[in-house]
Amino acid sequence: MTRRIRGHAMGPHSLTRRKLLATGAALGAGTALGSAAPAAARARTAAGPGRTVFRLPDGFRPGCVGDGRFNLLYFGSLHDGAVHRIDPATGEGTPVHRGTGGPAVALQVNWQTSLFIAGGASGELRAIEGSTGAVHGIYPLGGTGAYASDLIGLGAGHYVTDAARPYVHLLPYGPFGSLPPPPGGIVTLPLTGEWVQGDGPTATGITYADDGGLIVLNSAAGALYRVDPKTGDAVRVPHHGPSLCGADGLRTLGGRLYVVRPERNAVDVLRLDPATGSTTVGRLTDPDLDGPGKPAVDRSRTQLCVPNTRRGTPPTPTTPYTALSLPVEDQNGPGPGGGTMPAS
């Protein structure tokens, strides 16, 4: 019998985990007990025009954030997959989910606050009830060496990129938003066509295109690809601007793409045009960005919330962590307070 979420509706290019885990060592190793850290109350600081700093529990190690109903923010821990919720209006924080042991590398919230979590080197997609933290299902991506890197909900279900192998995986919706009974149900689409698989982390970001297709970030090639959500056929998007090599995370807002650049403590702003491809039009920066993780666009469509992973800081149970809510440009122009500068 199909389980419903309450209120919700080895391929030839596979690789060993050595390079992938070396890149993600700062994301998956450490001893901080994020789920056991106390909730941060009133953890909100207005730090400039249109800019807010949120304080997360010490030792939490945020790697991703998703935006849910009532504009609530849900943060996932790279340590153990715990989830912490913050009300951006008050800054009050609440633990939601203690975690399953595997990291939360990317997180999406559906319209009824069910959480979908990409589990990195655990090679799984997890479905969590956002209000109670109950685990509805754990879905292995299949095969060996899978790395669940990023995800997006689109039409048929949730699509997950595999950073270690040339695949996109789909967890399909059934009637009324039901999900297949775990651990089965994952549909694997090989990335074909013009896709080029690197020897390190490759498919590290995914979002939707205005035409209903998928945009997948190829971090190894430093490029974007349009991917058919039914077949996996990939077409490279011409890119005008700095290479996207090393980028990790991708979000859409109107005609803009926001590409996370952890190594530069920045988020590149791209314009996507069906005729000309992608063009870098700016860079979102802030003095307090420190190893930005997977972001979320809030429902006002004027802010980008970015967790600070602090990749260069050894994690401990008392290491402080924050997230920033920064003004962004939407399809109508700059958000309040600006916040972008030309990319170099």
mmCIF file of C-alpha atoms in Angstrom:
data_model
loop_
_atom_site.group_PDB
_atom_site.id
_atom_site.type_symbol
_atom_site.label_atom_id
_atom_site.label_comp_id
_atom_site.label_asym_id
_atom_site.label_seq_id
_atom_site.Cartn_x
_atom_site.Cartn_y
_atom_site.Cartn_z
ATOM 1 C CA MET A 1 0.000 0.000 0.000
ATOM 2 C CA THR A 2 1.255 3.438 -0.873
ATOM 3 C CA ARG A 3 2.090 5.605 2.106
ATOM 4 C CA ARG A 4 0.984 9.223 2.042
ATOM 5 C CA ILE A 5 2.792 12.091 3.623
ATOM 6 C CA ARG A 6 0.399 13.779 5.981
ATOM 7 C CA GLY A 7 -1.082 16.878 4.415
ATOM 8 C CA HIS A 8 0.875 16.328 1.196
ATOM 9 C CA ALA A 9 -0.531 15.621 -1.043
ATOM 10 C CA MET A 10 26.672 1.551 -11.614
ATOM 11 C CA GLY A 11 27.367 3.197 -14.571
ATOM 12 C CA PRO A 12 30.538 3.394 -16.788
ATOM 13 C CA HIS A 13 31.436 6.791 -15.300
ATOM 14 C CA SER A 14 30.981 5.867 -11.652
ATOM 15 C CA LEU A 15 33.922 6.650 -9.378
ATOM 16 C CA THR A 16 35.303 5.795 -6.040
ATOM 17 C CA ARG A 17 34.417 8.155 -3.226
ATOM 18 C CA ARG A 18 38.000 9.300 -2.668
ATOM 19 C CA LYS A 19 37.795 12.586 -4.571
ATOM 20 C CA LEU A 20 34.175 13.210 -3.696
ATOM 21 C CA LEU A 21 34.710 12.656 0.014
ATOM 22 C CA ALA A 22 37.919 14.661 -0.050
ATOM 23 C CA THR A 23 35.896 17.575 -1.418
ATOM 24 C CA GLY A 24 33.089 16.981 1.039
ATOM 25 C CA ALA A 25 35.214 16.128 4.077
ATOM 26 C CA ALA A 26 34.491 19.503 5.581
ATOM 27 C CA LEU A 27 30.800 18.821 5.015
ATOM 28 C CA GLY A 28 30.519 15.367 6.514
ATOM 29 C CA ALA A 29 33.190 14.967 9.185
ATOM 30 C CA GLY A 30 33.326 16.293 12.716
ATOM 31 C CA THR A 31 32.104 15.689 16.198
ATOM 32 C CA ALA A 32 29.585 18.474 16.718
ATOM 33 C CA LEU A 33 26.237 17.189 17.938
ATOM 34 C CA GLY A 34 23.921 19.506 16.042
ATOM 35 C CA SER A 35 20.703 17.756 17.075
ATOM 36 C CA ALA A 36 21.577 18.015 20.744
ATOM 37 C CA ALA A 37 22.358 21.734 20.682
ATOM 38 C CA PRO A 38 19.896 24.069 22.401
ATOM 39 C CA ALA A 39 17.436 26.043 20.304
ATOM 40 C CA ALA A 40 18.477 29.610 19.573
ATOM 41 C CA ALA A 41 15.695 31.935 20.716
ATOM 42 C CA ARG A 42 15.302 35.440 19.263
ATOM 43 C CA ALA A 43 18.245 34.660 17.012
ATOM 44 C CA ARG A 44 17.592 37.470 14.570
ATOM 45 C CA THR A 45 19.716 40.538 13.924
ATOM 46 C CA ALA A 46 18.854 43.268 11.440
ATOM 47 C CA ALA A 47 22.353 43.924 10.142
ATOM 48 C CA GLY A 48 21.769 46.371 7.306
ATOM 49 C CA PRO A 49 19.194 47.486 4.726
ATOM 50 C CA GLY A 50 17.216 44.390 3.764
ATOM 51 C CA ARG A 51 19.802 42.135 5.429
ATOM 52 C CA THR A 52 19.277 39.819 8.404
ATOM 53 C CA VAL A 53 21.574 37.472 10.335
ATOM 54 C CA PHE A 54 20.028 34.383 11.949
ATOM 55 C CA ARG A 55 21.869 32.567 14.723
ATOM 56 C CA LEU A 56 21.639 28.782 14.650
ATOM 57 C CA PRO A 57 22.401 26.441 17.551
ATOM 58 C CA ASP A 58 26.091 26.102 18.388
ATOM 59 C CA GLY A 59 27.586 23.009 16.793
ATOM 60 C CA PHE A 60 24.705 22.610 14.311
ATOM 61 C CA ARG A 61 26.813 22.800 11.102
ATOM 62 C CA PRO A 62 24.159 23.974 8.619
ATOM 63 C CA GLY A 63 24.589 22.893 5.031
ATOM 64 C CA CYS A 64 21.267 23.800 3.461
ATOM 65 C CA VAL A 65 18.008 25.638 3.985
ATOM 66 C CA GLY A 66 14.475 25.365 2.623
ATOM 67 C CA ASP A 67 11.579 27.797 2.755
ATOM 68 C CA GLY A 68 8.186 26.507 3.929
ATOM 69 C CA ARG A 69 4.678 27.745 4.655
ATOM 70 C CA PHE A 70 4.369 31.023 6.555
ATOM 71 C CA ASN A 71 7.910 31.735 5.292
ATOM 72 C CA LEU A 72 9.415 29.473 7.969
ATOM 73 C CA LEU A 73 13.036 28.485 7.328
ATOM 74 C CA TYR A 74 14.197 24.875 7.751
ATOM 75 C CA PHE A 75 17.939 24.263 8.124
ATOM 76 C CA GLY A 76 19.612 20.883 7.628
ATOM 77 C CA SER A 77 22.742 19.759 9.486
ATOM 78 C CA LEU A 78 25.800 18.403 7.712
ATOM 79 C CA HIS A 79 26.712 16.482 10.857
ATOM 80 C CA ASP A 80 23.758 14.149 11.314
ATOM 81 C CA GLY A 81 20.882 15.386 9.153
ATOM 82 C CA ALA A 82 19.073 17.129 12.001
ATOM 83 C CA VAL A 83 16.598 19.875 11.042
ATOM 84 C CA HIS A 84 16.150 23.188 12.857
ATOM 85 C CA ARG A 85 13.333 25.612 12.080
ATOM 86 C CA ILE A 86 13.488 29.409 12.440
ATOM 87 C CA ASP A 87 10.660 31.929 12.218
ATOM 88 C CA PRO A 88 12.323 34.812 10.344
ATOM 89 C CA ALA A 89 9.831 37.316 11.760
ATOM 90 C CA THR A 90 10.966 36.693 15.330
ATOM 91 C CA GLY A 91 14.217 34.743 15.057
ATOM 92 C CA GLU A 92 12.818 32.051 17.358
ATOM 93 C CA GLY A 93 14.282 28.620 16.651
ATOM 94 C CA THR A 94 12.867 25.139 17.208
ATOM 95 C CA PRO A 95 14.439 21.681 16.728
ATOM 96 C CA VAL A 96 12.292 19.697 14.291
ATOM 97 C CA HIS A 97 14.146 16.453 13.565
ATOM 98 C CA ARG A 98 17.005 14.773 15.404
ATOM 99 C CA GLY A 99 18.533 13.333 12.256
ATOM 100 C CA THR A 100 19.205 9.820 11.015
ATOM 101 C CA GLY A 101 23.004 9.978 11.120
ATOM 102 C CA GLY A 102 23.590 10.906 7.485
ATOM 103 C CA PRO A 103 24.162 14.549 6.499
ATOM 104 C CA ALA A 104 21.569 16.926 5.075
ATOM 105 C CA VAL A 105 23.300 18.363 2.000
ATOM 106 C CA ALA A 106 20.207 19.889 0.363
ATOM 107 C CA LEU A 107 16.660 20.424 1.554
ATOM 108 C CA GLN A 108 13.334 21.266 -0.073
ATOM 109 C CA VAL A 109 9.965 21.955 1.567
ATOM 110 C CA ASN A 110 6.750 21.211 -0.299
ATOM 111 C CA TRP A 111 3.586 23.268 -0.012
ATOM 112 C CA GLN A 112 2.410 21.299 3.037
ATOM 113 C CA THR A 113 5.737 21.510 4.940
ATOM 114 C CA SER A 114 6.903 17.985 4.175
ATOM 115 C CA LEU A 115 10.698 18.005 3.959
ATOM 116 C CA PHE A 116 12.788 16.244 1.324
ATOM 117 C CA ILE A 117 16.472 15.893 2.194
ATOM 118 C CA ALA A 118 19.393 14.932 -0.067
ATOM 119 C CA GLY A 119 21.702 12.882 2.123
ATOM 120 C CA GLY A 120 25.106 13.371 0.479
ATOM 121 C CA ALA A 121 27.437 10.377 0.864
ATOM 122 C CA SER A 122 24.644 8.362 2.507
ATOM 123 C CA GLY A 123 23.318 8.026 -1.051
ATOM 124 C CA GLU A 124 19.707 8.490 -0.049
ATOM 125 C CA LEU A 125 16.718 10.807 -0.245
ATOM 126 C CA ARG A 126 14.749 11.221 2.982
ATOM 127 C CA ALA A 127 11.132 12.353 3.385
ATOM 128 C CA ILE A 128 10.373 14.014 6.741
ATOM 129 C CA GLU A 129 7.206 15.510 8.229
ATOM 130 C CA GLY A 130 8.077 19.157 8.825
ATOM 131 C CA SER A 131 5.769 19.716 11.775
ATOM 132 C CA THR A 132 6.686 16.621 13.803
ATOM 133 C CA GLY A 133 10.044 15.459 12.447
ATOM 134 C CA ALA A 134 8.668 11.981 11.786
ATOM 135 C CA VAL A 135 10.510 10.008 9.086
ATOM 136 C CA HIS A 136 8.103 9.017 6.311
ATOM 137 C CA GLY A 137 10.593 7.252 4.131
ATOM 138 C CA ILE A 138 14.268 6.705 3.309
ATOM 139 C CA TYR A 139 14.938 6.062 -0.367
ATOM 140 C CA PRO A 140 18.391 4.781 -1.445
ATOM 141 C CA LEU A 141 19.438 6.075 -4.846
ATOM 142 C CA GLY A 142 20.743 2.650 -5.797
ATOM 143 C CA GLY A 143 24.155 1.273 -6.735
ATOM 144 C CA THR A 144 27.429 1.995 -4.988
ATOM 145 C CA GLY A 145 29.101 5.336 -4.546
ATOM 146 C CA ALA A 146 25.981 7.498 -4.901
ATOM 147 C CA TYR A 147 26.170 11.064 -3.580
ATOM 148 C CA ALA A 148 22.821 12.857 -3.237
ATOM 149 C CA SER A 149 23.868 16.451 -3.844
ATOM 150 C CA ASP A 150 20.892 18.690 -4.628
ATOM 151 C CA LEU A 151 17.174 18.377 -5.313
ATOM 152 C CA ILE A 152 14.142 20.185 -6.679
ATOM 153 C CA GLY A 153 10.412 19.464 -6.681
ATOM 154 C CA LEU A 154 8.966 19.657 -10.168
ATOM 155 C CA GLY A 155 5.731 18.267 -11.587
ATOM 156 C CA ALA A 156 6.199 14.511 -11.414
ATOM 157 C CA GLY A 157 8.052 14.486 -8.082
ATOM 158 C CA HIS A 158 11.412 15.340 -6.559
ATOM 159 C CA TYR A 159 14.545 15.172 -8.711
ATOM 160 C CA VAL A 160 17.912 14.529 -7.026
ATOM 161 C CA THR A 161 21.339 15.025 -8.582
ATOM 162 C CA ASP A 162 24.025 12.399 -8.084
ATOM 163 C CA ALA A 163 27.333 14.270 -7.804
ATOM 164 C CA ALA A 164 29.387 11.077 -8.152
ATOM 165 C CA ARG A 165 27.663 9.470 -11.135
ATOM 166 C CA PRO A 166 26.008 10.711 -14.365
ATOM 167 C CA TYR A 167 22.436 10.292 -13.103
ATOM 168 C CA VAL A 168 19.442 12.278 -11.990
ATOM 169 C CA HIS A 169 17.064 10.370 -9.724
ATOM 170 C CA LEU A 170 13.305 10.910 -9.441
ATOM 171 C CA LEU A 171 11.091 10.144 -6.454
ATOM 172 C CA PRO A 172 7.705 10.200 -8.221
ATOM 173 C CA TYR A 173 4.426 11.388 -6.778
ATOM 174 C CA GLY A 174 1.403 9.117 -6.885
ATOM 175 C CA PRO A 175 -2.276 10.142 -6.621
ATOM 176 C CA PHE A 176 -2.856 13.153 -4.353
ATOM 177 C CA GLY A 177 0.874 13.548 -3.765
ATOM 178 C CA SER A 178 1.382 10.076 -2.307
ATOM 179 C CA LEU A 179 4.848 8.541 -2.337
ATOM 180 C CA PRO A 180 5.949 4.999 -3.161
ATOM 181 C CA PRO A 181 6.602 2.760 -0.154
ATOM 182 C CA PRO A 182 10.288 2.882 0.816
ATOM 183 C CA PRO A 183 12.904 1.754 0.108
ATOM 184 C CA GLY A 184 11.792 1.288 -3.517
ATOM 185 C CA GLY A 185 10.280 3.696 -5.969
ATOM 186 C CA ILE A 186 13.302 5.710 -7.144
ATOM 187 C CA VAL A 187 13.486 6.151 -10.922
ATOM 188 C CA THR A 188 17.013 6.682 -12.287
ATOM 189 C CA LEU A 189 17.583 8.751 -15.421
ATOM 190 C CA PRO A 190 21.053 8.467 -17.001
ATOM 191 C CA LEU A 191 22.428 11.834 -18.070
ATOM 192 C CA THR A 192 23.063 11.467 -21.799
ATOM 193 C CA GLY A 193 23.412 13.697 -24.845
ATOM 194 C CA GLU A 194 26.041 16.405 -24.309
ATOM 195 C CA TRP A 195 26.626 15.635 -20.633
ATOM 196 C CA VAL A 196 30.305 15.225 -19.674
ATOM 197 C CA GLN A 197 31.044 13.466 -16.395
ATOM 198 C CA GLY A 198 34.108 14.660 -14.489
ATOM 199 C CA ASP A 199 36.400 12.619 -12.256
ATOM 200 C CA GLY A 200 35.245 14.527 -9.167
ATOM 201 C CA PRO A 201 31.918 15.994 -7.987
ATOM 202 C CA THR A 202 30.000 16.849 -11.142
ATOM 203 C CA ALA A 203 26.200 17.302 -10.886
ATOM 204 C CA THR A 204 26.161 19.546 -7.821
ATOM 205 C CA GLY A 205 23.070 21.667 -8.411
ATOM 206 C CA ILE A 206 19.589 21.446 -9.894
ATOM 207 C CA THR A 207 16.667 23.781 -10.426
ATOM 208 C CA TYR A 208 13.768 24.259 -12.826
ATOM 209 C CA ALA A 209 13.601 26.069 -16.146
ATOM 210 C CA ASP A 210 10.678 28.268 -17.165
ATOM 211 C CA ASP A 211 9.800 25.789 -19.929
ATOM 212 C CA GLY A 212 9.185 23.003 -17.400
ATOM 213 C CA GLY A 213 12.532 21.296 -17.849
ATOM 214 C CA LEU A 214 15.485 20.937 -15.518
ATOM 215 C CA ILE A 215 18.669 22.982 -15.252
ATOM 216 C CA VAL A 216 21.584 20.956 -13.857
ATOM 217 C CA LEU A 217 24.875 22.469 -12.721
ATOM 218 C CA ASN A 218 27.980 20.623 -13.918
ATOM 219 C CA SER A 219 30.629 21.746 -11.440
ATOM 220 C CA ALA A 220 33.428 19.852 -13.177
ATOM 221 C CA ALA A 221 32.756 21.408 -16.588
ATOM 222 C CA GLY A 222 31.833 24.783 -15.105
ATOM 223 C CA ALA A 223 28.590 24.858 -17.088
ATOM 224 C CA LEU A 224 24.817 24.493 -16.983
ATOM 225 C CA TYR A 225 22.822 21.880 -18.858
ATOM 226 C CA ARG A 226 19.161 21.723 -19.827
ATOM 227 C CA VAL A 227 17.944 18.227 -18.958
ATOM 228 C CA ASP A 228 14.774 16.552 -20.174
ATOM 229 C CA PRO A 229 12.942 15.478 -16.978
ATOM 230 C CA LYS A 230 11.567 12.376 -18.736
ATOM 231 C CA THR A 231 14.654 11.036 -20.509
ATOM 232 C CA GLY A 232 17.749 12.619 -18.949
ATOM 233 C CA ASP A 233 18.925 13.961 -22.301
ATOM 234 C CA ALA A 234 21.228 16.922 -21.575
ATOM 235 C CA VAL A 235 22.072 19.933 -23.736
ATOM 236 C CA ARG A 236 24.844 22.310 -22.692
ATOM 237 C CA VAL A 237 23.758 25.914 -22.144
ATOM 238 C CA PRO A 238 26.138 28.523 -23.630
ATOM 239 C CA HIS A 239 27.568 30.556 -20.749
ATOM 240 C CA HIS A 240 28.892 34.095 -20.877
ATOM 241 C CA GLY A 241 30.946 35.026 -17.850
ATOM 242 C CA PRO A 242 33.309 33.451 -15.313
ATOM 243 C CA SER A 243 33.502 29.668 -15.295
ATOM 244 C CA LEU A 244 31.195 27.901 -12.850
ATOM 245 C CA CYS A 245 33.808 25.277 -11.929
ATOM 246 C CA GLY A 246 33.608 24.428 -8.232
ATOM 247 C CA ALA A 247 30.090 25.840 -7.828
ATOM 248 C CA ASP A 248 27.780 23.960 -5.466
ATOM 249 C CA GLY A 249 24.059 24.698 -5.416
ATOM 250 C CA LEU A 250 21.559 26.305 -7.758
ATOM 251 C CA ARG A 251 18.275 28.181 -7.236
ATOM 252 C CA THR A 252 15.859 30.021 -9.535
ATOM 253 C CA LEU A 253 14.044 33.315 -9.082
ATOM 254 C CA GLY A 254 12.167 34.482 -12.146
ATOM 255 C CA GLY A 255 14.688 35.065 -14.911
ATOM 256 C CA ARG A 256 17.654 34.810 -12.526
ATOM 257 C CA LEU A 257 19.721 31.824 -11.451
ATOM 258 C CA TYR A 258 21.648 31.973 -8.172
ATOM 259 C CA VAL A 259 24.781 29.794 -8.228
ATOM 260 C CA VAL A 260 26.605 29.177 -4.932
ATOM 261 C CA ARG A 261 30.383 29.725 -5.003
ATOM 262 C CA PRO A 262 31.657 28.377 -1.648
ATOM 263 C CA GLU A 263 35.303 28.930 -2.525
ATOM 264 C CA ARG A 264 34.617 32.623 -3.168
ATOM 265 C CA ASN A 265 32.182 33.202 -0.281
ATOM 266 C CA ALA A 266 29.698 34.471 -2.821
ATOM 267 C CA VAL A 267 26.638 33.662 -4.910
ATOM 268 C CA ASP A 268 26.853 34.378 -8.633
ATOM 269 C CA VAL A 269 23.776 35.932 -10.273
ATOM 270 C CA LEU A 270 23.002 34.672 -13.786
ATOM 271 C CA ARG A 271 20.410 35.679 -16.337
ATOM 272 C CA LEU A 272 19.035 32.757 -18.352
ATOM 273 C CA ASP A 273 17.784 33.413 -21.855
ATOM 274 C CA PRO A 274 16.438 30.651 -24.144
ATOM 275 C CA ALA A 275 18.147 32.199 -27.156
ATOM 276 C CA THR A 276 21.537 33.276 -25.828
ATOM 277 C CA GLY A 277 22.101 30.995 -22.818
ATOM 278 C CA SER A 278 23.278 32.088 -19.378
ATOM 279 C CA THR A 279 25.071 35.337 -18.607
ATOM 280 C CA THR A 280 26.698 36.298 -15.323
ATOM 281 C CA VAL A 281 25.209 39.681 -14.380
ATOM 282 C CA GLY A 282 26.470 40.095 -10.828
ATOM 283 C CA ARG A 283 27.683 38.547 -7.629
ATOM 284 C CA LEU A 284 25.960 38.525 -4.245
ATOM 285 C CA THR A 285 28.546 39.107 -1.530
ATOM 286 C CA ASP A 286 28.606 39.910 2.164
ATOM 287 C CA PRO A 287 31.391 40.193 4.778
ATOM 288 C CA ASP A 288 29.651 37.560 6.913
ATOM 289 C CA LEU A 289 29.402 34.871 4.228
ATOM 290 C CA ASP A 290 31.582 31.955 5.327
ATOM 291 C CA GLY A 291 31.423 28.907 3.075
ATOM 292 C CA PRO A 292 27.853 29.371 1.796
ATOM 293 C CA GLY A 293 25.704 26.241 1.562
ATOM 294 C CA LYS A 294 22.586 25.393 -0.465
ATOM 295 C CA PRO A 295 20.279 28.444 -0.293
ATOM 296 C CA ALA A 296 16.552 29.106 -0.422
ATOM 297 C CA VAL A 297 14.562 31.902 -2.045
ATOM 298 C CA ASP A 298 11.958 33.173 0.414
ATOM 299 C CA ARG A 299 8.332 33.540 -0.569
ATOM 300 C CA SER A 300 8.502 37.309 -0.788
ATOM 301 C CA ARG A 301 10.788 36.684 -3.789
ATOM 302 C CA THR A 302 13.126 39.426 -2.577
ATOM 303 C CA GLN A 303 15.498 37.546 -0.238
ATOM 304 C CA LEU A 304 17.993 34.726 -0.554
ATOM 305 C CA CYS A 305 18.691 32.850 2.688
ATOM 306 C CA VAL A 306 22.199 31.350 2.758
ATOM 307 C CA PRO A 307 23.565 29.138 5.576
ATOM 308 C CA ASN A 308 27.211 29.507 6.575
ATOM 309 C CA THR A 309 28.854 26.070 6.597
ATOM 310 C CA ARG A 310 32.173 27.495 7.854
ATOM 311 C CA ARG A 311 34.070 24.904 5.848
ATOM 312 C CA GLY A 312 37.470 26.136 6.996
ATOM 313 C CA THR A 313 36.582 26.069 10.702
ATOM 314 C CA PRO A 314 37.044 22.788 12.636
ATOM 315 C CA PRO A 315 33.574 21.845 13.953
ATOM 316 C CA THR A 316 33.055 21.430 17.692
ATOM 317 C CA PRO A 317 29.903 21.265 19.822
ATOM 318 C CA THR A 318 30.418 24.930 20.723
ATOM 319 C CA THR A 319 31.260 26.321 17.273
ATOM 320 C CA PRO A 320 28.798 29.148 16.477
ATOM 321 C CA TYR A 321 26.856 29.071 13.198
ATOM 322 C CA THR A 322 24.724 31.613 11.391
ATOM 323 C CA ALA A 323 22.702 32.131 8.222
ATOM 324 C CA LEU A 324 22.172 35.299 6.217
ATOM 325 C CA SER A 325 19.049 36.586 4.524
ATOM 326 C CA LEU A 326 20.228 38.889 1.739
ATOM 327 C CA PRO A 327 18.324 41.089 -0.737
ATOM 328 C CA VAL A 328 18.432 39.793 -4.285
ATOM 329 C CA GLU A 329 17.388 40.820 -7.758
ATOM 330 C CA ASP A 330 14.181 39.372 -9.142
ATOM 331 C CA GLN A 331 12.863 39.562 -12.682
ATOM 332 C CA ASN A 332 11.715 43.147 -12.107
ATOM 333 C CA GLY A 333 15.062 44.512 -10.920
ATOM 334 C CA PRO A 334 17.104 44.881 -7.732
ATOM 335 C CA GLY A 335 15.643 43.866 -4.404
ATOM 336 C CA PRO A 336 15.626 46.322 -1.498
ATOM 337 C CA GLY A 337 19.050 47.389 -0.371
ATOM 338 C CA GLY A 338 20.878 46.108 -3.442
ATOM 339 C CA GLY A 339 23.469 43.508 -2.517
ATOM 340 C CA THR A 340 25.074 42.595 -5.824
ATOM 341 C CA MET A 341 28.261 43.659 -7.498
ATOM 342 C CA PRO A 342 29.730 42.859 -10.915
ATOM 343 C CA ALA A 343 31.347 39.433 -11.042
ATOM 344 C CA SER A 344 35.039 39.270 -11.782
#
